[in-house]
Amino acid sequence: MLYFVALSGISTLAIVIGGWASNNKYALLGGMRSAAQMISYEVPLVISVTGVIMLSGSLNLRDIVAAQDGGWFWNWNFLPQLLGFGVFVVAAVSELNRTPFDLPEAESELVAGYHVEYSGFRFAFFMLAEYVYVYAIAALTTVLFLGGWHAPAPFLDFVPGIVWFMLKFAFIVFFLFWLRATFPRVRIDQLMGLGWKVLLPLALLNVFLTAVYMELFTKG
């Protein structure tokens, strides 16, 4: 989990440098706006996962999946960590710079954002990185909150685990694409206010509630 968080932070630096290297004021503004957005939402994203780590007692993704192996889908983390799951999904969509949080690529304001001066192979690399991040977030959501490769019910265990993992993974990817085609773009002040005034307090509240639950019901 720590490895993923460390790698996801590198994409912020790449977007800022890409916008700065364009020698274009709109691209630079798009890069700076993207940096502010990604840093703002990286904080609640990581804190929302803390509750899952507390319940499983490990940062190892295998151990987190093993802790959700209770036979039925209500043992998966998305129910006991419903608040953290909601914060994680919203913060993840913003981290991906996808609609309705695609402010760095706001065509009506910044032409096309940080990649406006890039074409061909260089533009393809920006898009490749964005969609690889989509699949990485989908896989991480499946592992952290949706039971990984475990079946939703004991009588469905005859289906191989890789099939269950791919079904959950495909559902998350479809959900992200569906959001892009459905919602309008929010304003920059709404975006930043949601991150710092709503998601961050909710993520901290989720950690507090998880700690209280563990102290009252799982101690000893």
PDB file of C-alpha atoms in Angstrom:
ATOM      1  CA  MET A   1       0.000   0.000   0.000  1.00  0.00           C
ATOM      2  CA  LEU A   2       2.830   2.393   0.823  1.00  0.00           C
ATOM      3  CA  TYR A   3       4.453   1.600  -2.510  1.00  0.00           C
ATOM      4  CA  PHE A   4       1.286   2.543  -4.397  1.00  0.00           C
ATOM      5  CA  VAL A   5       0.914   5.817  -2.474  1.00  0.00           C
ATOM      6  CA  ALA A   6       4.538   6.707  -3.196  1.00  0.00           C
ATOM      7  CA  LEU A   7       4.175   5.989  -6.917  1.00  0.00           C
ATOM      8  CA  SER A   8       0.907   7.917  -7.232  1.00  0.00           C
ATOM      9  CA  GLY A   9       2.640  11.048  -5.911  1.00  0.00           C
ATOM     10  CA  ILE A  10       5.091  11.033  -8.835  1.00  0.00           C
ATOM     11  CA  SER A  11       2.334  11.736 -11.375  1.00  0.00           C
ATOM     12  CA  THR A  12       1.785  15.189  -9.828  1.00  0.00           C
ATOM     13  CA  LEU A  13       5.390  16.157 -10.504  1.00  0.00           C
ATOM     14  CA  ALA A  14       5.201  14.873 -14.092  1.00  0.00           C
ATOM     15  CA  ILE A  15       2.099  16.958 -14.888  1.00  0.00           C
ATOM     16  CA  VAL A  16       3.624  20.146 -13.419  1.00  0.00           C
ATOM     17  CA  ILE A  17       6.860  19.676 -15.360  1.00  0.00           C
ATOM     18  CA  GLY A  18       4.915  18.830 -18.529  1.00  0.00           C
ATOM     19  CA  GLY A  19       2.921  22.054 -18.283  1.00  0.00           C
ATOM     20  CA  TRP A  20       5.982  24.145 -17.408  1.00  0.00           C
ATOM     21  CA  ALA A  21       8.079  22.745 -20.264  1.00  0.00           C
ATOM     22  CA  SER A  22       5.439  23.761 -22.820  1.00  0.00           C
ATOM     23  CA  ASN A  23       6.357  27.472 -22.530  1.00  0.00           C
ATOM     24  CA  ASN A  24       2.631  28.237 -22.686  1.00  0.00           C
ATOM     25  CA  LYS A  25       0.786  30.158 -19.995  1.00  0.00           C
ATOM     26  CA  TYR A  26      -2.372  28.055 -20.341  1.00  0.00           C
ATOM     27  CA  ALA A  27      -0.419  24.820 -20.058  1.00  0.00           C
ATOM     28  CA  LEU A  28       1.423  26.180 -17.012  1.00  0.00           C
ATOM     29  CA  LEU A  29      -1.869  27.190 -15.373  1.00  0.00           C
ATOM     30  CA  GLY A  30      -3.256  23.735 -16.131  1.00  0.00           C
ATOM     31  CA  GLY A  31      -0.199  22.094 -14.561  1.00  0.00           C
ATOM     32  CA  MET A  32      -0.374  24.240 -11.418  1.00  0.00           C
ATOM     33  CA  ARG A  33      -4.123  23.686 -11.086  1.00  0.00           C
ATOM     34  CA  SER A  34      -3.577  19.951 -11.451  1.00  0.00           C
ATOM     35  CA  ALA A  35      -0.874  19.969  -8.768  1.00  0.00           C
ATOM     36  CA  ALA A  36      -3.160  21.790  -6.325  1.00  0.00           C
ATOM     37  CA  GLN A  37      -6.003  19.378  -7.063  1.00  0.00           C
ATOM     38  CA  MET A  38      -3.976  16.169  -6.828  1.00  0.00           C
ATOM     39  CA  ILE A  39      -2.203  17.172  -3.613  1.00  0.00           C
ATOM     40  CA  SER A  40      -5.499  18.266  -2.047  1.00  0.00           C
ATOM     41  CA  TYR A  41      -7.199  14.960  -2.795  1.00  0.00           C
ATOM     42  CA  GLU A  42      -4.197  12.731  -2.112  1.00  0.00           C
ATOM     43  CA  VAL A  43      -4.517  13.547   1.603  1.00  0.00           C
ATOM     44  CA  PRO A  44      -8.149  12.355   2.134  1.00  0.00           C
ATOM     45  CA  LEU A  45      -7.492   9.437  -0.243  1.00  0.00           C
ATOM     46  CA  VAL A  46      -4.712   8.075   1.945  1.00  0.00           C
ATOM     47  CA  ILE A  47      -6.517   8.834   5.223  1.00  0.00           C
ATOM     48  CA  SER A  48      -9.670   7.051   3.980  1.00  0.00           C
ATOM     49  CA  VAL A  49      -7.627   3.860   3.564  1.00  0.00           C
ATOM     50  CA  THR A  50      -6.343   4.101   7.157  1.00  0.00           C
ATOM     51  CA  GLY A  51      -9.541   2.550   8.527  1.00  0.00           C
ATOM     52  CA  VAL A  52      -9.081  -0.504   6.290  1.00  0.00           C
ATOM     53  CA  ILE A  53      -5.470  -0.837   7.422  1.00  0.00           C
ATOM     54  CA  MET A  54      -6.558  -0.579  11.074  1.00  0.00           C
ATOM     55  CA  LEU A  55      -9.171  -3.337  10.664  1.00  0.00           C
ATOM     56  CA  SER A  56      -6.841  -5.699   8.817  1.00  0.00           C
ATOM     57  CA  GLY A  57      -3.755  -4.851  10.901  1.00  0.00           C
ATOM     58  CA  SER A  58      -1.469  -4.801   7.873  1.00  0.00           C
ATOM     59  CA  LEU A  59      -0.295  -2.717   4.930  1.00  0.00           C
ATOM     60  CA  ASN A  60       0.124  -5.866   2.839  1.00  0.00           C
ATOM     61  CA  LEU A  61      -2.580  -6.110   0.183  1.00  0.00           C
ATOM     62  CA  ARG A  62      -2.741  -9.892   0.530  1.00  0.00           C
ATOM     63  CA  ASP A  63      -3.422  -9.585   4.244  1.00  0.00           C
ATOM     64  CA  ILE A  64      -6.111  -6.954   3.604  1.00  0.00           C
ATOM     65  CA  VAL A  65      -7.898  -9.312   1.195  1.00  0.00           C
ATOM     66  CA  ALA A  66      -7.499 -12.233   3.608  1.00  0.00           C
ATOM     67  CA  ALA A  67      -9.135 -10.171   6.377  1.00  0.00           C
ATOM     68  CA  GLN A  68     -12.259  -9.856   4.191  1.00  0.00           C
ATOM     69  CA  ASP A  69     -12.653 -13.622   3.706  1.00  0.00           C
ATOM     70  CA  GLY A  70     -15.779 -14.199   5.783  1.00  0.00           C
ATOM     71  CA  GLY A  71     -17.851 -16.100   3.264  1.00  0.00           C
ATOM     72  CA  TRP A  72     -20.439 -13.373   2.557  1.00  0.00           C
ATOM     73  CA  PHE A  73     -20.149  -9.998   0.856  1.00  0.00           C
ATOM     74  CA  TRP A  74     -21.104  -8.067   3.998  1.00  0.00           C
ATOM     75  CA  ASN A  75     -17.702  -9.027   5.431  1.00  0.00           C
ATOM     76  CA  TRP A  76     -16.039  -6.928   2.746  1.00  0.00           C
ATOM     77  CA  ASN A  77     -14.698  -3.554   3.844  1.00  0.00           C
ATOM     78  CA  PHE A  78     -17.112  -1.392   1.841  1.00  0.00           C
ATOM     79  CA  LEU A  79     -19.870  -1.950   4.449  1.00  0.00           C
ATOM     80  CA  PRO A  80     -17.990  -1.505   7.774  1.00  0.00           C
ATOM     81  CA  GLN A  81     -15.947   1.238   6.111  1.00  0.00           C
ATOM     82  CA  LEU A  82     -18.837   2.833   4.197  1.00  0.00           C
ATOM     83  CA  LEU A  83     -17.768   6.383   5.070  1.00  0.00           C
ATOM     84  CA  GLY A  84     -14.159   5.704   4.126  1.00  0.00           C
ATOM     85  CA  PHE A  85     -15.297   3.983   0.932  1.00  0.00           C
ATOM     86  CA  GLY A  86     -17.304   7.038  -0.126  1.00  0.00           C
ATOM     87  CA  VAL A  87     -14.384   9.381   0.563  1.00  0.00           C
ATOM     88  CA  PHE A  88     -12.018   7.040  -1.286  1.00  0.00           C
ATOM     89  CA  VAL A  89     -14.187   6.907  -4.416  1.00  0.00           C
ATOM     90  CA  VAL A  90     -14.650  10.691  -4.661  1.00  0.00           C
ATOM     91  CA  ALA A  91     -10.977  11.399  -3.940  1.00  0.00           C
ATOM     92  CA  ALA A  92      -9.888   8.724  -6.432  1.00  0.00           C
ATOM     93  CA  VAL A  93     -11.982  10.239  -9.236  1.00  0.00           C
ATOM     94  CA  SER A  94     -10.399  13.618  -8.516  1.00  0.00           C
ATOM     95  CA  GLU A  95      -6.921  12.073  -8.381  1.00  0.00           C
ATOM     96  CA  LEU A  96      -7.512  10.663 -11.849  1.00  0.00           C
ATOM     97  CA  ASN A  97      -8.401  14.154 -13.180  1.00  0.00           C
ATOM     98  CA  ARG A  98     -11.617  12.722 -14.603  1.00  0.00           C
ATOM     99  CA  THR A  99     -15.074  14.263 -14.957  1.00  0.00           C
ATOM    100  CA  PRO A 100     -16.550  15.939 -12.932  1.00  0.00           C
ATOM    101  CA  PHE A 101     -13.117  16.857 -11.509  1.00  0.00           C
ATOM    102  CA  ASP A 102     -11.176  17.303 -14.771  1.00  0.00           C
ATOM    103  CA  LEU A 103     -10.258  20.929 -14.014  1.00  0.00           C
ATOM    104  CA  PRO A 104      -6.675  20.636 -15.340  1.00  0.00           C
ATOM    105  CA  GLU A 105      -8.140  19.839 -18.782  1.00  0.00           C
ATOM    106  CA  ALA A 106     -10.911  22.456 -18.759  1.00  0.00           C
ATOM    107  CA  GLU A 107     -11.131  23.215 -22.489  1.00  0.00           C
ATOM    108  CA  SER A 108     -13.369  26.246 -21.964  1.00  0.00           C
ATOM    109  CA  GLU A 109     -10.808  27.913 -19.678  1.00  0.00           C
ATOM    110  CA  LEU A 110      -7.355  26.477 -20.342  1.00  0.00           C
ATOM    111  CA  VAL A 111      -7.577  25.193 -23.940  1.00  0.00           C
ATOM    112  CA  ALA A 112      -6.614  21.616 -23.038  1.00  0.00           C
ATOM    113  CA  GLY A 113      -4.602  22.103 -19.856  1.00  0.00           C
ATOM    114  CA  TYR A 114      -1.092  20.861 -19.251  1.00  0.00           C
ATOM    115  CA  HIS A 115      -0.869  18.772 -22.473  1.00  0.00           C
ATOM    116  CA  VAL A 116      -2.045  21.437 -24.932  1.00  0.00           C
ATOM    117  CA  GLU A 117       1.383  21.715 -26.617  1.00  0.00           C
ATOM    118  CA  TYR A 118       1.904  17.964 -26.960  1.00  0.00           C
ATOM    119  CA  SER A 119       0.909  15.762 -29.868  1.00  0.00           C
ATOM    120  CA  GLY A 120       1.713  12.368 -31.292  1.00  0.00           C
ATOM    121  CA  PHE A 121       3.776  10.084 -29.099  1.00  0.00           C
ATOM    122  CA  ARG A 122       4.147  12.585 -26.245  1.00  0.00           C
ATOM    123  CA  PHE A 123       0.377  13.119 -26.041  1.00  0.00           C
ATOM    124  CA  ALA A 124      -0.111   9.351 -26.139  1.00  0.00           C
ATOM    125  CA  PHE A 125       2.111   8.991 -23.081  1.00  0.00           C
ATOM    126  CA  PHE A 126      -0.054  11.433 -21.093  1.00  0.00           C
ATOM    127  CA  MET A 127      -3.197   9.482 -22.022  1.00  0.00           C
ATOM    128  CA  LEU A 128      -1.469   6.160 -21.338  1.00  0.00           C
ATOM    129  CA  ALA A 129      -0.488   7.295 -17.842  1.00  0.00           C
ATOM    130  CA  GLU A 130      -4.037   8.518 -17.129  1.00  0.00           C
ATOM    131  CA  TYR A 131      -5.672   5.253 -18.140  1.00  0.00           C
ATOM    132  CA  VAL A 132      -3.071   3.082 -16.407  1.00  0.00           C
ATOM    133  CA  TYR A 133      -3.929   5.051 -13.246  1.00  0.00           C
ATOM    134  CA  VAL A 134      -7.639   4.327 -13.861  1.00  0.00           C
ATOM    135  CA  TYR A 135      -6.955   0.586 -13.931  1.00  0.00           C
ATOM    136  CA  ALA A 136      -4.651   0.812 -10.916  1.00  0.00           C
ATOM    137  CA  ILE A 137      -7.333   2.622  -8.869  1.00  0.00           C
ATOM    138  CA  ALA A 138      -9.947   0.062  -9.975  1.00  0.00           C
ATOM    139  CA  ALA A 139      -7.714  -2.812  -8.867  1.00  0.00           C
ATOM    140  CA  LEU A 140      -6.915  -1.090  -5.574  1.00  0.00           C
ATOM    141  CA  THR A 141     -10.608  -0.430  -4.861  1.00  0.00           C
ATOM    142  CA  THR A 142     -11.349  -4.101  -5.501  1.00  0.00           C
ATOM    143  CA  VAL A 143      -8.607  -5.222  -3.127  1.00  0.00           C
ATOM    144  CA  LEU A 144      -9.284  -2.734  -0.337  1.00  0.00           C
ATOM    145  CA  PHE A 145     -13.081  -2.588  -0.237  1.00  0.00           C
ATOM    146  CA  LEU A 146     -14.653  -5.304  -2.423  1.00  0.00           C
ATOM    147  CA  GLY A 147     -13.068  -8.451  -1.067  1.00  0.00           C
ATOM    148  CA  GLY A 148     -10.434  -8.888  -3.754  1.00  0.00           C
ATOM    149  CA  TRP A 149     -10.747 -12.338  -5.329  1.00  0.00           C
ATOM    150  CA  HIS A 150     -13.264 -13.706  -2.792  1.00  0.00           C
ATOM    151  CA  ALA A 151     -16.770 -14.749  -3.867  1.00  0.00           C
ATOM    152  CA  PRO A 152     -19.754 -12.767  -2.492  1.00  0.00           C
ATOM    153  CA  ALA A 153     -21.357 -15.938  -1.053  1.00  0.00           C
ATOM    154  CA  PRO A 154     -20.020 -19.355   0.076  1.00  0.00           C
ATOM    155  CA  PHE A 155     -22.041 -21.295  -2.508  1.00  0.00           C
ATOM    156  CA  LEU A 156     -20.301 -19.350  -5.312  1.00  0.00           C
ATOM    157  CA  ASP A 157     -16.814 -20.519  -4.351  1.00  0.00           C
ATOM    158  CA  PHE A 158     -16.704 -22.885  -7.350  1.00  0.00           C
ATOM    159  CA  VAL A 159     -16.034 -19.851  -9.582  1.00  0.00           C
ATOM    160  CA  PRO A 160     -12.269 -19.161  -9.740  1.00  0.00           C
ATOM    161  CA  GLY A 161     -11.003 -16.163  -7.756  1.00  0.00           C
ATOM    162  CA  ILE A 162      -9.519 -14.489 -10.824  1.00  0.00           C
ATOM    163  CA  VAL A 163     -13.025 -14.359 -12.354  1.00  0.00           C
ATOM    164  CA  TRP A 164     -14.458 -12.604  -9.298  1.00  0.00           C
ATOM    165  CA  PHE A 165     -11.550 -10.167  -9.250  1.00  0.00           C
ATOM    166  CA  MET A 166     -11.977  -9.312 -12.940  1.00  0.00           C
ATOM    167  CA  LEU A 167     -15.752  -8.850 -12.552  1.00  0.00           C
ATOM    168  CA  LYS A 168     -15.324  -6.410  -9.667  1.00  0.00           C
ATOM    169  CA  PHE A 169     -12.461  -4.679 -11.474  1.00  0.00           C
ATOM    170  CA  ALA A 170     -14.547  -4.306 -14.657  1.00  0.00           C
ATOM    171  CA  PHE A 171     -17.458  -2.880 -12.654  1.00  0.00           C
ATOM    172  CA  ILE A 172     -15.242  -0.162 -11.141  1.00  0.00           C
ATOM    173  CA  VAL A 173     -13.777   0.727 -14.556  1.00  0.00           C
ATOM    174  CA  PHE A 174     -17.311   0.930 -16.023  1.00  0.00           C
ATOM    175  CA  PHE A 175     -18.346   3.159 -13.114  1.00  0.00           C
ATOM    176  CA  LEU A 176     -15.463   5.566 -13.796  1.00  0.00           C
ATOM    177  CA  PHE A 177     -16.308   5.720 -17.522  1.00  0.00           C
ATOM    178  CA  TRP A 178     -19.992   6.207 -16.714  1.00  0.00           C
ATOM    179  CA  LEU A 179     -19.156   9.178 -14.465  1.00  0.00           C
ATOM    180  CA  ARG A 180     -17.173  10.785 -17.275  1.00  0.00           C
ATOM    181  CA  ALA A 181     -20.153  10.579 -19.621  1.00  0.00           C
ATOM    182  CA  THR A 182     -22.762  11.744 -17.105  1.00  0.00           C
ATOM    183  CA  PHE A 183     -21.715  14.625 -14.845  1.00  0.00           C
ATOM    184  CA  PRO A 184     -20.818  18.222 -15.716  1.00  0.00           C
ATOM    185  CA  ARG A 185     -17.560  19.793 -14.615  1.00  0.00           C
ATOM    186  CA  VAL A 186     -17.467  21.564 -11.244  1.00  0.00           C
ATOM    187  CA  ARG A 187     -15.872  24.953 -10.581  1.00  0.00           C
ATOM    188  CA  ILE A 188     -12.370  25.194  -9.139  1.00  0.00           C
ATOM    189  CA  ASP A 189     -13.593  26.750  -5.856  1.00  0.00           C
ATOM    190  CA  GLN A 190     -16.146  23.946  -5.449  1.00  0.00           C
ATOM    191  CA  LEU A 191     -13.433  21.389  -6.155  1.00  0.00           C
ATOM    192  CA  MET A 192     -10.983  22.714  -3.566  1.00  0.00           C
ATOM    193  CA  GLY A 193     -13.705  23.346  -0.984  1.00  0.00           C
ATOM    194  CA  LEU A 194     -14.961  19.761  -1.298  1.00  0.00           C
ATOM    195  CA  GLY A 195     -11.481  18.384  -0.727  1.00  0.00           C
ATOM    196  CA  TRP A 196     -10.465  20.415   2.312  1.00  0.00           C
ATOM    197  CA  LYS A 197     -13.814  21.225   3.956  1.00  0.00           C
ATOM    198  CA  VAL A 198     -15.740  17.985   3.370  1.00  0.00           C
ATOM    199  CA  LEU A 199     -13.598  14.991   2.426  1.00  0.00           C
ATOM    200  CA  LEU A 200     -10.718  15.612   4.827  1.00  0.00           C
ATOM    201  CA  PRO A 201     -12.956  15.970   7.948  1.00  0.00           C
ATOM    202  CA  LEU A 202     -14.973  12.907   6.877  1.00  0.00           C
ATOM    203  CA  ALA A 203     -11.803  10.866   6.395  1.00  0.00           C
ATOM    204  CA  LEU A 204     -10.550  11.864   9.864  1.00  0.00           C
ATOM    205  CA  LEU A 205     -13.978  11.067  11.336  1.00  0.00           C
ATOM    206  CA  ASN A 206     -13.822   7.623   9.742  1.00  0.00           C
ATOM    207  CA  VAL A 207     -10.458   6.939  11.409  1.00  0.00           C
ATOM    208  CA  PHE A 208     -11.875   8.045  14.775  1.00  0.00           C
ATOM    209  CA  LEU A 209     -15.001   5.880  14.422  1.00  0.00           C
ATOM    210  CA  THR A 210     -12.897   2.880  13.389  1.00  0.00           C
ATOM    211  CA  ALA A 211     -10.669   3.325  16.430  1.00  0.00           C
ATOM    212  CA  VAL A 212     -13.713   3.539  18.733  1.00  0.00           C
ATOM    213  CA  TYR A 213     -15.216   0.407  17.166  1.00  0.00           C
ATOM    214  CA  MET A 214     -11.976  -1.546  17.560  1.00  0.00           C
ATOM    215  CA  GLU A 215     -11.584  -0.406  21.159  1.00  0.00           C
ATOM    216  CA  LEU A 216     -15.142  -1.389  22.118  1.00  0.00           C
ATOM    217  CA  PHE A 217     -15.715  -4.576  20.122  1.00  0.00           C
ATOM    218  CA  THR A 218     -12.411  -6.128  19.052  1.00  0.00           C
ATOM    219  CA  LYS A 219     -10.063  -5.505  21.964  1.00  0.00           C
ATOM    220  CA  GLY A 220      -8.536  -8.636  23.485  1.00  0.00           C
TER     221      GLY A 220
END
